[in-house]
Amino acid sequence: MSPLTFRPAQQAERPGRGVGRRALLTGAGAAAALGVTGCGTGFRDSPAGSGGGQSGGPLRVLIGSSGDAETRAVRAALADWSKRSGIEARLSVAADLPQQLSQGMAAGSPPDVFYIAPEEFAAYAGNGSLEPYGARMYDDFYPSLLESFRYEGKLVCVPKDSSTLALFINDELWRRAGLTAKDYPGTWDELHAVARRLSSGRRAGLTFDPQWQRVGAFMAQAGGHLVDRRGRADVDTPENEKALAFVKEMLASKALAYPGALDAGWGGEAFGNESAAMAVEGNWTVGALANDFPDLKYTVVPLPKGPEGPGTLQFTNGWGVAADSANTTAAVDLVRYLVSANAQMTFAKKLGFMPSIELLDERWRKEFPKQSAFLDGVPYAQGVPPVKGIKEVLAEFGAELEGLAGKKPKDILRSVHSALKAVTG
Amino acid sequence: MSGIRLPRRRRSIHSGQAAAGWLFMAPAIVLLGLFLVIPIAMALWVSVSDWGGRGNPFTGAAHFVGGRNYAELLTGDGLARRDFATSLRNNAYYVLLVVPLQTVVALGLAVLVNRKVLRGRGLARTAFYFPSVTSSVAITVVFLFLFTASGAVNRLLGYLSIEGPNWINDPRGVVHLALSAVGVDSPPAALRSPVLGLDVWDWLSGPSVAMCVFIVLAVFTTSGTFMLLFLAALQNISAEVEESAQVDGATAWQRLRHITVPMLRPTLFTVITLGLIGTWQVFDQIYTGSQGAPGKTTLTPAYLSYEASFTSQEWGRGAAIAFLLFAIIVVMTLLQRMVLRERDTGGRRPRRLRPSATAPKGGEQA
């Protein structure tokens, strides 16, 4: 009984202590680079605010977790920060992140800190739900990653990690097909050739999901993209058509099969249960394979070069801070801690996340030599354009790509182009 | 003033009842108001506003934009209209197949378990009703497993030497499939013209193979409920009516066709109405099962409304979809009422059966 009565008192105490400690921490150098701006806003919504006594209270953190490991790692990081700052941070794991986040925003009581996906970023930035704290951060992030979190010229959020696409190769099947490390495909033709060689019966040589998030890598290799430099739709181009034609060709020769056709939910699963010998997937697959198929031996190599050189896609999640948070200063401080080199390296070791800051490049390579192919792609990777409505456009693209085998690439690109043009203006 | 009224009030034995009535209704009115009327009013406002999903839409956060959200769905040239049209097509095929099927199956099951000679009637009733009381999420998941490419259904088909399709991943429409079986793979130029942003050819695709799984699922889960409604109605039909028909020499089929079904008309109306509403609102199976995939062929307006609001933060559009859906349901129900009523006065049925059809009404009045 005593812990029950004790706990609220403890919580009520914390905010007071928190302010002092945070100031100390900022000065101490954990976030030295921004010491100047660290105390920009203060507690804007102090007692009179709509938060109803929440101001300065514990921070609420909402994440969409990939599993127990991620939940535990984030919880540990929060506890660590709480110890330093004296501010409690409570973690909730969302079953459906976009829905729970939207509910919080609409109700005017959003979580203070949360994961935000680039596809959804622009929608939230557009309605002013996000605190644009980017200017108060270090400047060591990979520039290409930051592009996904810029809205109307302003850096709103920072990325918490990064991932790129690479080629996963099943060692055993590779060897059995009489292939060696010299045969790792460097060009489209080589990819097609080995994929054909590796496919047999119900097994496909290569698999990836029918969506821009995979096929877009081939578009990049052909010199294509979704939007041009000025952010305008630029989908219906000969480059993109070349890429789609190549994917279609691989589908036709049965070298490539979509995961659905292999009875798998996604590319990683098809690769893991060996119904495909190669897969175009991102680094999250490493963790998933270790979990579900611990005995699988595989190699990760960079994606082959296309007619216009190397190309890959990159993905990330950002740390969003709610504009309606009662304690944005503490929230931003928490984010600063979570993207710090130490915290990111801990996440990397526990979860295999690839860091979002260049500072860790070498340390990460040393830690994960087998995965350096992912990091190799970062300099030239393309990200999700931060456009409001991009999510529907990508969904439309995916729907079209599912039927690629029976469609003209040009028709698909034309329809996606008009859809994207409607949202980019 | 009061001097004139008081005696009148005292005279009426109903005078105190009005206040009592309001009192007893108060909880219901408050609850309905709070959880139905206010939210609907709110949604209506949101559908004509630019509310972005942050804060209260009744405060300064939202501005009136007139019919812009509706226009975007009906006349715009972006994805919004195309997606809406796609979802309407998908749902229309779903309704077109589910409503008649579930009604017929439910009626059949009801007639079956209503027969007194049937052994283990209780067991059969429970078995048929069971899918209806099971959580739709659980059943959807089971169906997803049954209909994977190497799932139970395809194994079964395999025994019959039929290679089943990759059900839930197959975006091809069944009408398109049938046409391509007779060699028509691409549309004639006439069918290329778009209606609501979607080619006529695409409108005519028929439900996708994936959607067929959801159609089977819906028939499977709802037939039990409607069987119960039919069963209750069947037990209201007195045995004499049936007997007199037997004496007149009517066969079992004739009795079903000319006696049972006409007498079930009120129930039939209820079942079809509930079916129409339920099928136009299909959401949870889609949310758990496919989220609109493959190729948006299982996208439904209800799910699209959710998607537009919660993931795209287009709350105005989401609310507008909901109201268009509401309009569709109302129109459909009115149409259906008209059709059923017309038949009632159509006089195409043999005259001699009319008295028996109205018999229970007389009984009720007595």
PDB file of N, CA and C in Angstrom, chain A residues 96 98-100 102-103 105-108 119-120 123-124 127-129 202 259-264 323-324 388-389 391-393 395-400 402-403 408 411 415 418-419 422, chain B residues 51-57 77-80 82-83 86 147-151 163 166 168-171 192 287 291-297 304 306-315 317:
ATOM      1  N   ASP A  96      -0.978   1.149 -32.807  1.00  0.00           N
ATOM      2  CA  ASP A  96      -1.168   1.780 -34.104  1.00  0.00           C
ATOM      3  C   ASP A  96      -0.727   3.230 -33.940  1.00  0.00           C
ATOM      4  N   PRO A  98       0.148   5.954 -35.898  1.00  0.00           N
ATOM      5  CA  PRO A  98      -0.505   7.124 -36.499  1.00  0.00           C
ATOM      6  C   PRO A  98      -1.848   7.418 -35.843  1.00  0.00           C
ATOM      7  N   GLN A  99      -2.591   6.360 -35.534  1.00  0.00           N
ATOM      8  CA  GLN A  99      -3.917   6.574 -34.969  1.00  0.00           C
ATOM      9  C   GLN A  99      -3.818   7.177 -33.575  1.00  0.00           C
ATOM     10  N   GLN A 100      -2.969   6.625 -32.744  1.00  0.00           N
ATOM     11  CA  GLN A 100      -2.872   7.115 -31.378  1.00  0.00           C
ATOM     12  C   GLN A 100      -2.309   8.532 -31.326  1.00  0.00           C
ATOM     13  N   SER A 102      -2.647  10.785 -33.768  1.00  0.00           N
ATOM     14  CA  SER A 102      -3.688  11.689 -34.243  1.00  0.00           C
ATOM     15  C   SER A 102      -4.698  11.964 -33.153  1.00  0.00           C
ATOM     16  N   GLN A 103      -5.065  10.918 -32.425  1.00  0.00           N
ATOM     17  CA  GLN A 103      -6.034  11.103 -31.345  1.00  0.00           C
ATOM     18  C   GLN A 103      -5.516  12.089 -30.314  1.00  0.00           C
ATOM     19  N   MET A 105      -3.282  14.426 -30.742  1.00  0.00           N
ATOM     20  CA  MET A 105      -3.210  15.768 -31.318  1.00  0.00           C
ATOM     21  C   MET A 105      -4.595  16.401 -31.336  1.00  0.00           C
ATOM     22  N   ALA A 106      -5.593  15.624 -31.762  1.00  0.00           N
ATOM     23  CA  ALA A 106      -6.944  16.160 -31.881  1.00  0.00           C
ATOM     24  C   ALA A 106      -7.495  16.511 -30.510  1.00  0.00           C
ATOM     25  N   ALA A 107      -7.146  15.716 -29.509  1.00  0.00           N
ATOM     26  CA  ALA A 107      -7.659  15.957 -28.172  1.00  0.00           C
ATOM     27  C   ALA A 107      -6.902  17.091 -27.495  1.00  0.00           C
ATOM     28  N   GLY A 108      -5.855  17.571 -28.125  1.00  0.00           N
ATOM     29  CA  GLY A 108      -5.074  18.645 -27.517  1.00  0.00           C
ATOM     30  C   GLY A 108      -4.149  18.167 -26.416  1.00  0.00           C
ATOM     31  N   GLU A 119       6.872   9.779 -44.201  1.00  0.00           N
ATOM     32  CA  GLU A 119       5.668   9.844 -45.040  1.00  0.00           C
ATOM     33  C   GLU A 119       4.557  10.613 -44.353  1.00  0.00           C
ATOM     34  N   GLU A 120       4.561  10.599 -43.020  1.00  0.00           N
ATOM     35  CA  GLU A 120       3.496  11.282 -42.299  1.00  0.00           C
ATOM     36  C   GLU A 120       3.938  12.650 -41.797  1.00  0.00           C
ATOM     37  N   ALA A 123       2.309  15.972 -43.147  1.00  0.00           N
ATOM     38  CA  ALA A 123       0.919  16.203 -42.739  1.00  0.00           C
ATOM     39  C   ALA A 123       0.874  16.833 -41.353  1.00  0.00           C
ATOM     40  N   TYR A 124       1.702  16.345 -40.447  1.00  0.00           N
ATOM     41  CA  TYR A 124       1.710  16.893 -39.088  1.00  0.00           C
ATOM     42  C   TYR A 124       2.390  18.262 -39.052  1.00  0.00           C
ATOM     43  N   ASN A 127      -0.087  20.952 -40.254  1.00  0.00           N
ATOM     44  CA  ASN A 127      -1.139  21.471 -39.391  1.00  0.00           C
ATOM     45  C   ASN A 127      -0.585  22.042 -38.083  1.00  0.00           C
ATOM     46  N   GLY A 128       0.723  22.217 -38.051  1.00  0.00           N
ATOM     47  CA  GLY A 128       1.317  22.889 -36.903  1.00  0.00           C
ATOM     48  C   GLY A 128       1.400  22.070 -35.632  1.00  0.00           C
ATOM     49  N   SER A 129       1.271  20.738 -35.748  1.00  0.00           N
ATOM     50  CA  SER A 129       1.315  19.905 -34.548  1.00  0.00           C
ATOM     51  C   SER A 129       2.729  19.730 -34.020  1.00  0.00           C
ATOM     52  N   ARG A 202       9.851 -23.459 -57.213  1.00  0.00           N
ATOM     53  CA  ARG A 202       9.048 -22.467 -56.512  1.00  0.00           C
ATOM     54  C   ARG A 202       9.920 -21.376 -55.903  1.00  0.00           C
ATOM     55  N   PRO A 259       7.043 -10.938 -52.778  1.00  0.00           N
ATOM     56  CA  PRO A 259       6.868 -11.814 -51.612  1.00  0.00           C
ATOM     57  C   PRO A 259       5.483 -12.469 -51.547  1.00  0.00           C
ATOM     58  N   GLY A 260       4.453 -11.719 -51.968  1.00  0.00           N
ATOM     59  CA  GLY A 260       3.105 -12.283 -51.930  1.00  0.00           C
ATOM     60  C   GLY A 260       3.007 -13.568 -52.738  1.00  0.00           C
ATOM     61  N   ALA A 261       3.689 -13.582 -53.876  1.00  0.00           N
ATOM     62  CA  ALA A 261       3.648 -14.754 -54.738  1.00  0.00           C
ATOM     63  C   ALA A 261       4.418 -15.923 -54.121  1.00  0.00           C
ATOM     64  N   LEU A 262       5.290 -15.600 -53.164  1.00  0.00           N
ATOM     65  CA  LEU A 262       6.080 -16.646 -52.506  1.00  0.00           C
ATOM     66  C   LEU A 262       5.451 -17.002 -51.163  1.00  0.00           C
ATOM     67  N   ASP A 263       4.222 -16.496 -50.968  1.00  0.00           N
ATOM     68  CA  ASP A 263       3.507 -16.842 -49.756  1.00  0.00           C
ATOM     69  C   ASP A 263       4.170 -16.244 -48.513  1.00  0.00           C
ATOM     70  N   ALA A 264       4.785 -15.099 -48.672  1.00  0.00           N
ATOM     71  CA  ALA A 264       5.425 -14.451 -47.525  1.00  0.00           C
ATOM     72  C   ALA A 264       4.825 -13.057 -47.360  1.00  0.00           C
ATOM     73  N   ALA A 323       3.931  20.410 -30.573  1.00  0.00           N
ATOM     74  CA  ALA A 323       3.857  21.844 -30.310  1.00  0.00           C
ATOM     75  C   ALA A 323       2.977  22.107 -29.094  1.00  0.00           C
ATOM     76  N   ASP A 324       2.001  21.206 -28.877  1.00  0.00           N
ATOM     77  CA  ASP A 324       1.103  21.378 -27.737  1.00  0.00           C
ATOM     78  C   ASP A 324       1.658  20.775 -26.456  1.00  0.00           C
ATOM     79  N   LYS A 388       3.228  16.956 -48.305  1.00  0.00           N
ATOM     80  CA  LYS A 388       1.951  16.574 -47.712  1.00  0.00           C
ATOM     81  C   LYS A 388       1.155  15.787 -48.753  1.00  0.00           C
ATOM     82  N   GLY A 389       0.729  14.595 -48.375  1.00  0.00           N
ATOM     83  CA  GLY A 389      -0.009  13.757 -49.315  1.00  0.00           C
ATOM     84  C   GLY A 389       0.865  12.713 -49.981  1.00  0.00           C
ATOM     85  N   LYS A 391       2.129  10.124 -48.755  1.00  0.00           N
ATOM     86  CA  LYS A 391       1.788   8.770 -48.334  1.00  0.00           C
ATOM     87  C   LYS A 391       0.774   8.124 -49.283  1.00  0.00           C
ATOM     88  N   GLU A 392      -0.252   8.902 -49.659  1.00  0.00           N
ATOM     89  CA  GLU A 392      -1.245   8.348 -50.582  1.00  0.00           C
ATOM     90  C   GLU A 392      -0.625   8.097 -51.953  1.00  0.00           C
ATOM     91  N   VAL A 393       0.265   9.002 -52.354  1.00  0.00           N
ATOM     92  CA  VAL A 393       0.879   8.831 -53.666  1.00  0.00           C
ATOM     93  C   VAL A 393       1.722   7.558 -53.676  1.00  0.00           C
ATOM     94  N   ALA A 395       1.276   5.005 -51.783  1.00  0.00           N
ATOM     95  CA  ALA A 395       0.352   3.874 -51.723  1.00  0.00           C
ATOM     96  C   ALA A 395      -0.182   3.571 -53.115  1.00  0.00           C
ATOM     97  N   GLU A 396      -0.475   4.648 -53.865  1.00  0.00           N
ATOM     98  CA  GLU A 396      -0.969   4.484 -55.232  1.00  0.00           C
ATOM     99  C   GLU A 396       0.102   3.823 -56.109  1.00  0.00           C
ATOM    100  N   PHE A 397       1.326   4.289 -55.946  1.00  0.00           N
ATOM    101  CA  PHE A 397       2.444   3.722 -56.704  1.00  0.00           C
ATOM    102  C   PHE A 397       2.558   2.221 -56.394  1.00  0.00           C
ATOM    103  N   GLY A 398       2.482   1.897 -55.112  1.00  0.00           N
ATOM    104  CA  GLY A 398       2.569   0.497 -54.706  1.00  0.00           C
ATOM    105  C   GLY A 398       1.466  -0.340 -55.325  1.00  0.00           C
ATOM    106  N   ALA A 399       0.246   0.221 -55.319  1.00  0.00           N
ATOM    107  CA  ALA A 399      -0.886  -0.509 -55.884  1.00  0.00           C
ATOM    108  C   ALA A 399      -0.649  -0.767 -57.368  1.00  0.00           C
ATOM    109  N   GLU A 400      -0.085   0.238 -58.052  1.00  0.00           N
ATOM    110  CA  GLU A 400       0.191   0.075 -59.478  1.00  0.00           C
ATOM    111  C   GLU A 400       1.302  -0.951 -59.709  1.00  0.00           C
ATOM    112  N   GLU A 402       2.031  -3.498 -57.995  1.00  0.00           N
ATOM    113  CA  GLU A 402       1.586  -4.877 -57.801  1.00  0.00           C
ATOM    114  C   GLU A 402       1.163  -5.498 -59.115  1.00  0.00           C
ATOM    115  N   GLY A 403       0.630  -4.638 -59.993  1.00  0.00           N
ATOM    116  CA  GLY A 403       0.173  -5.155 -61.274  1.00  0.00           C
ATOM    117  C   GLY A 403       1.164  -4.911 -62.391  1.00  0.00           C
ATOM    118  N   LYS A 408       1.858  -1.367 -68.664  1.00  0.00           N
ATOM    119  CA  LYS A 408       2.955  -0.657 -69.316  1.00  0.00           C
ATOM    120  C   LYS A 408       3.595   0.269 -68.288  1.00  0.00           C
ATOM    121  N   ASP A 411       2.422   3.814 -68.428  1.00  0.00           N
ATOM    122  CA  ASP A 411       1.092   4.133 -67.900  1.00  0.00           C
ATOM    123  C   ASP A 411       1.150   4.327 -66.386  1.00  0.00           C
ATOM    124  N   SER A 415       0.353   7.861 -64.381  1.00  0.00           N
ATOM    125  CA  SER A 415      -0.704   8.021 -63.385  1.00  0.00           C
ATOM    126  C   SER A 415      -0.120   8.470 -62.040  1.00  0.00           C
ATOM    127  N   SER A 418       0.751  12.208 -62.250  1.00  0.00           N
ATOM    128  CA  SER A 418      -0.372  13.149 -62.102  1.00  0.00           C
ATOM    129  C   SER A 418      -0.837  13.197 -60.654  1.00  0.00           C
ATOM    130  N   ALA A 419      -0.749  12.051 -59.967  1.00  0.00           N
ATOM    131  CA  ALA A 419      -1.152  12.048 -58.549  1.00  0.00           C
ATOM    132  C   ALA A 419      -0.178  12.877 -57.713  1.00  0.00           C
ATOM    133  N   ALA A 422      -0.460  16.638 -58.237  1.00  0.00           N
ATOM    134  CA  ALA A 422      -1.587  17.266 -57.532  1.00  0.00           C
ATOM    135  C   ALA A 422      -1.205  17.673 -56.106  1.00  0.00           C
TER     136      ALA A 422
ATOM    137  N   TRP B  51     -10.155  21.814 -40.890  1.00  0.00           N
ATOM    138  CA  TRP B  51      -9.550  21.376 -39.630  1.00  0.00           C
ATOM    139  C   TRP B  51      -8.420  20.387 -39.898  1.00  0.00           C
ATOM    140  N   GLY B  52      -7.278  20.648 -39.295  1.00  0.00           N
ATOM    141  CA  GLY B  52      -6.108  19.834 -39.589  1.00  0.00           C
ATOM    142  C   GLY B  52      -5.824  18.762 -38.565  1.00  0.00           C
ATOM    143  N   GLY B  53      -6.681  18.579 -37.589  1.00  0.00           N
ATOM    144  CA  GLY B  53      -6.474  17.496 -36.641  1.00  0.00           C
ATOM    145  C   GLY B  53      -5.758  17.921 -35.377  1.00  0.00           C
ATOM    146  N   ARG B  54      -5.643  19.234 -35.180  1.00  0.00           N
ATOM    147  CA  ARG B  54      -4.957  19.678 -33.972  1.00  0.00           C
ATOM    148  C   ARG B  54      -5.886  20.568 -33.166  1.00  0.00           C
ATOM    149  N   GLY B  55      -6.156  20.173 -31.943  1.00  0.00           N
ATOM    150  CA  GLY B  55      -7.022  20.970 -31.081  1.00  0.00           C
ATOM    151  C   GLY B  55      -8.489  20.813 -31.431  1.00  0.00           C
ATOM    152  N   ASN B  56      -9.326  21.571 -30.755  1.00  0.00           N
ATOM    153  CA  ASN B  56     -10.771  21.465 -30.906  1.00  0.00           C
ATOM    154  C   ASN B  56     -11.243  22.113 -32.203  1.00  0.00           C
ATOM    155  N   PRO B  57     -11.988  21.385 -33.058  1.00  0.00           N
ATOM    156  CA  PRO B  57     -12.434  21.985 -34.322  1.00  0.00           C
ATOM    157  C   PRO B  57     -13.448  23.110 -34.124  1.00  0.00           C
ATOM    158  N   ASP B  77      -9.272  16.515 -59.493  1.00  0.00           N
ATOM    159  CA  ASP B  77      -8.567  15.592 -60.388  1.00  0.00           C
ATOM    160  C   ASP B  77      -7.361  14.976 -59.691  1.00  0.00           C
ATOM    161  N   GLY B  78      -7.344  14.981 -58.380  1.00  0.00           N
ATOM    162  CA  GLY B  78      -6.232  14.381 -57.652  1.00  0.00           C
ATOM    163  C   GLY B  78      -6.519  12.939 -57.286  1.00  0.00           C
ATOM    164  N   LEU B  79      -5.695  12.443 -56.392  1.00  0.00           N
ATOM    165  CA  LEU B  79      -5.841  11.069 -55.932  1.00  0.00           C
ATOM    166  C   LEU B  79      -7.106  10.892 -55.108  1.00  0.00           C
ATOM    167  N   ALA B  80      -7.534  11.991 -54.446  1.00  0.00           N
ATOM    168  CA  ALA B  80      -8.669  11.877 -53.537  1.00  0.00           C
ATOM    169  C   ALA B  80      -9.874  11.287 -54.257  1.00  0.00           C
ATOM    170  N   ARG B  82      -9.942   9.695 -57.178  1.00  0.00           N
ATOM    171  CA  ARG B  82      -9.647   8.378 -57.719  1.00  0.00           C
ATOM    172  C   ARG B  82      -9.775   7.301 -56.642  1.00  0.00           C
ATOM    173  N   ASP B  83      -9.211   7.600 -55.475  1.00  0.00           N
ATOM    174  CA  ASP B  83      -9.297   6.642 -54.373  1.00  0.00           C
ATOM    175  C   ASP B  83     -10.738   6.453 -53.934  1.00  0.00           C
ATOM    176  N   THR B  86     -12.437   4.343 -56.453  1.00  0.00           N
ATOM    177  CA  THR B  86     -11.994   2.955 -56.313  1.00  0.00           C
ATOM    178  C   THR B  86     -12.699   2.292 -55.139  1.00  0.00           C
ATOM    179  N   PHE B 147      -6.677 -18.680 -46.449  1.00  0.00           N
ATOM    180  CA  PHE B 147      -6.579 -18.294 -47.847  1.00  0.00           C
ATOM    181  C   PHE B 147      -5.179 -17.851 -48.278  1.00  0.00           C
ATOM    182  N   THR B 148      -4.138 -18.280 -47.570  1.00  0.00           N
ATOM    183  CA  THR B 148      -2.804 -18.003 -48.102  1.00  0.00           C
ATOM    184  C   THR B 148      -2.580 -18.904 -49.309  1.00  0.00           C
ATOM    185  N   ALA B 149      -1.515 -18.612 -50.053  1.00  0.00           N
ATOM    186  CA  ALA B 149      -1.282 -19.364 -51.289  1.00  0.00           C
ATOM    187  C   ALA B 149      -1.151 -20.859 -51.024  1.00  0.00           C
ATOM    188  N   SER B 150      -0.556 -21.223 -49.871  1.00  0.00           N
ATOM    189  CA  SER B 150      -0.432 -22.653 -49.581  1.00  0.00           C
ATOM    190  C   SER B 150      -1.347 -23.031 -48.415  1.00  0.00           C
ATOM    191  N   GLY B 151      -2.413 -22.241 -48.240  1.00  0.00           N
ATOM    192  CA  GLY B 151      -3.318 -22.466 -47.123  1.00  0.00           C
ATOM    193  C   GLY B 151      -4.271 -23.627 -47.346  1.00  0.00           C
ATOM    194  N   GLU B 163      -5.506 -25.572 -59.301  1.00  0.00           N
ATOM    195  CA  GLU B 163      -4.514 -24.704 -58.681  1.00  0.00           C
ATOM    196  C   GLU B 163      -5.180 -23.405 -58.274  1.00  0.00           C
ATOM    197  N   ASN B 166      -3.700 -17.003 -55.584  1.00  0.00           N
ATOM    198  CA  ASN B 166      -3.041 -16.505 -54.374  1.00  0.00           C
ATOM    199  C   ASN B 166      -3.980 -15.498 -53.720  1.00  0.00           C
ATOM    200  N   ILE B 168      -5.517 -13.689 -51.142  1.00  0.00           N
ATOM    201  CA  ILE B 168      -5.491 -12.341 -50.586  1.00  0.00           C
ATOM    202  C   ILE B 168      -4.444 -11.440 -51.219  1.00  0.00           C
ATOM    203  N   ASN B 169      -3.601 -11.979 -52.090  1.00  0.00           N
ATOM    204  CA  ASN B 169      -2.615 -11.128 -52.746  1.00  0.00           C
ATOM    205  C   ASN B 169      -2.943 -10.888 -54.211  1.00  0.00           C
ATOM    206  N   ASP B 170      -4.119 -11.303 -54.610  1.00  0.00           N
ATOM    207  CA  ASP B 170      -4.449 -11.240 -56.025  1.00  0.00           C
ATOM    208  C   ASP B 170      -5.354 -10.045 -56.323  1.00  0.00           C
ATOM    209  N   PRO B 171      -4.808  -9.019 -56.978  1.00  0.00           N
ATOM    210  CA  PRO B 171      -5.620  -7.821 -57.208  1.00  0.00           C
ATOM    211  C   PRO B 171      -6.496  -7.892 -58.456  1.00  0.00           C
ATOM    212  N   ARG B 192     -12.335   3.255 -72.159  1.00  0.00           N
ATOM    213  CA  ARG B 192     -11.160   3.933 -71.609  1.00  0.00           C
ATOM    214  C   ARG B 192     -11.529   5.245 -70.927  1.00  0.00           C
ATOM    215  N   TYR B 287      -9.453  -3.345 -42.031  1.00  0.00           N
ATOM    216  CA  TYR B 287      -8.399  -2.784 -41.177  1.00  0.00           C
ATOM    217  C   TYR B 287      -7.463  -3.879 -40.686  1.00  0.00           C
ATOM    218  N   GLN B 291      -5.920  -3.717 -45.202  1.00  0.00           N
ATOM    219  CA  GLN B 291      -5.653  -2.284 -45.265  1.00  0.00           C
ATOM    220  C   GLN B 291      -5.732  -1.761 -46.692  1.00  0.00           C
ATOM    221  N   GLY B 292      -6.634  -2.332 -47.458  1.00  0.00           N
ATOM    222  CA  GLY B 292      -6.848  -1.845 -48.815  1.00  0.00           C
ATOM    223  C   GLY B 292      -6.078  -2.597 -49.889  1.00  0.00           C
ATOM    224  N   ALA B 293      -4.996  -3.288 -49.491  1.00  0.00           N
ATOM    225  CA  ALA B 293      -4.198  -4.043 -50.454  1.00  0.00           C
ATOM    226  C   ALA B 293      -5.002  -5.272 -50.894  1.00  0.00           C
ATOM    227  N   PRO B 294      -4.644  -5.970 -51.918  1.00  0.00           N
ATOM    228  CA  PRO B 294      -3.660  -5.659 -52.943  1.00  0.00           C
ATOM    229  C   PRO B 294      -4.204  -4.677 -53.986  1.00  0.00           C
ATOM    230  N   GLY B 295      -3.338  -3.806 -54.403  1.00  0.00           N
ATOM    231  CA  GLY B 295      -3.695  -2.863 -55.458  1.00  0.00           C
ATOM    232  C   GLY B 295      -4.940  -2.045 -55.168  1.00  0.00           C
ATOM    233  N   LYS B 296      -5.168  -1.725 -53.888  1.00  0.00           N
ATOM    234  CA  LYS B 296      -6.323  -0.916 -53.473  1.00  0.00           C
ATOM    235  C   LYS B 296      -7.642  -1.584 -53.799  1.00  0.00           C
ATOM    236  N   THR B 297      -7.645  -2.864 -54.062  1.00  0.00           N
ATOM    237  CA  THR B 297      -8.903  -3.493 -54.473  1.00  0.00           C
ATOM    238  C   THR B 297      -9.768  -3.891 -53.285  1.00  0.00           C
ATOM    239  N   LEU B 304     -11.216   4.177 -46.146  1.00  0.00           N
ATOM    240  CA  LEU B 304     -10.592   5.347 -46.765  1.00  0.00           C
ATOM    241  C   LEU B 304     -10.784   6.582 -45.899  1.00  0.00           C
ATOM    242  N   TYR B 306     -11.106   6.631 -42.697  1.00  0.00           N
ATOM    243  CA  TYR B 306     -10.170   6.490 -41.573  1.00  0.00           C
ATOM    244  C   TYR B 306      -8.753   6.869 -41.999  1.00  0.00           C
ATOM    245  N   GLU B 307      -8.346   6.342 -43.138  1.00  0.00           N
ATOM    246  CA  GLU B 307      -6.999   6.615 -43.644  1.00  0.00           C
ATOM    247  C   GLU B 307      -6.779   8.105 -43.873  1.00  0.00           C
ATOM    248  N   ALA B 308      -7.759   8.725 -44.542  1.00  0.00           N
ATOM    249  CA  ALA B 308      -7.635  10.145 -44.860  1.00  0.00           C
ATOM    250  C   ALA B 308      -7.488  10.941 -43.568  1.00  0.00           C
ATOM    251  N   SER B 309      -8.276  10.587 -42.557  1.00  0.00           N
ATOM    252  CA  SER B 309      -8.245  11.357 -41.325  1.00  0.00           C
ATOM    253  C   SER B 309      -7.000  11.060 -40.511  1.00  0.00           C
ATOM    254  N   PHE B 310      -6.805   9.793 -40.196  1.00  0.00           N
ATOM    255  CA  PHE B 310      -5.807   9.481 -39.195  1.00  0.00           C
ATOM    256  C   PHE B 310      -4.379   9.456 -39.722  1.00  0.00           C
ATOM    257  N   THR B 311      -4.182   9.039 -40.955  1.00  0.00           N
ATOM    258  CA  THR B 311      -2.793   8.991 -41.392  1.00  0.00           C
ATOM    259  C   THR B 311      -2.433  10.154 -42.304  1.00  0.00           C
ATOM    260  N   SER B 312      -3.409  10.728 -43.012  1.00  0.00           N
ATOM    261  CA  SER B 312      -3.058  11.847 -43.888  1.00  0.00           C
ATOM    262  C   SER B 312      -3.414  13.180 -43.276  1.00  0.00           C
ATOM    263  N   GLN B 313      -4.069  13.160 -42.114  1.00  0.00           N
ATOM    264  CA  GLN B 313      -4.483  14.387 -41.441  1.00  0.00           C
ATOM    265  C   GLN B 313      -5.402  15.234 -42.304  1.00  0.00           C
ATOM    266  N   GLU B 314      -6.129  14.584 -43.225  1.00  0.00           N
ATOM    267  CA  GLU B 314      -7.116  15.306 -44.038  1.00  0.00           C
ATOM    268  C   GLU B 314      -8.473  15.055 -43.410  1.00  0.00           C
ATOM    269  N   TRP B 315      -8.687  15.652 -42.261  1.00  0.00           N
ATOM    270  CA  TRP B 315      -9.893  15.330 -41.488  1.00  0.00           C
ATOM    271  C   TRP B 315     -11.144  15.780 -42.202  1.00  0.00           C
ATOM    272  N   ARG B 317     -11.663  15.876 -45.413  1.00  0.00           N
ATOM    273  CA  ARG B 317     -11.950  14.901 -46.457  1.00  0.00           C
ATOM    274  C   ARG B 317     -12.511  13.622 -45.851  1.00  0.00           C
TER     275      ARG B 317
END
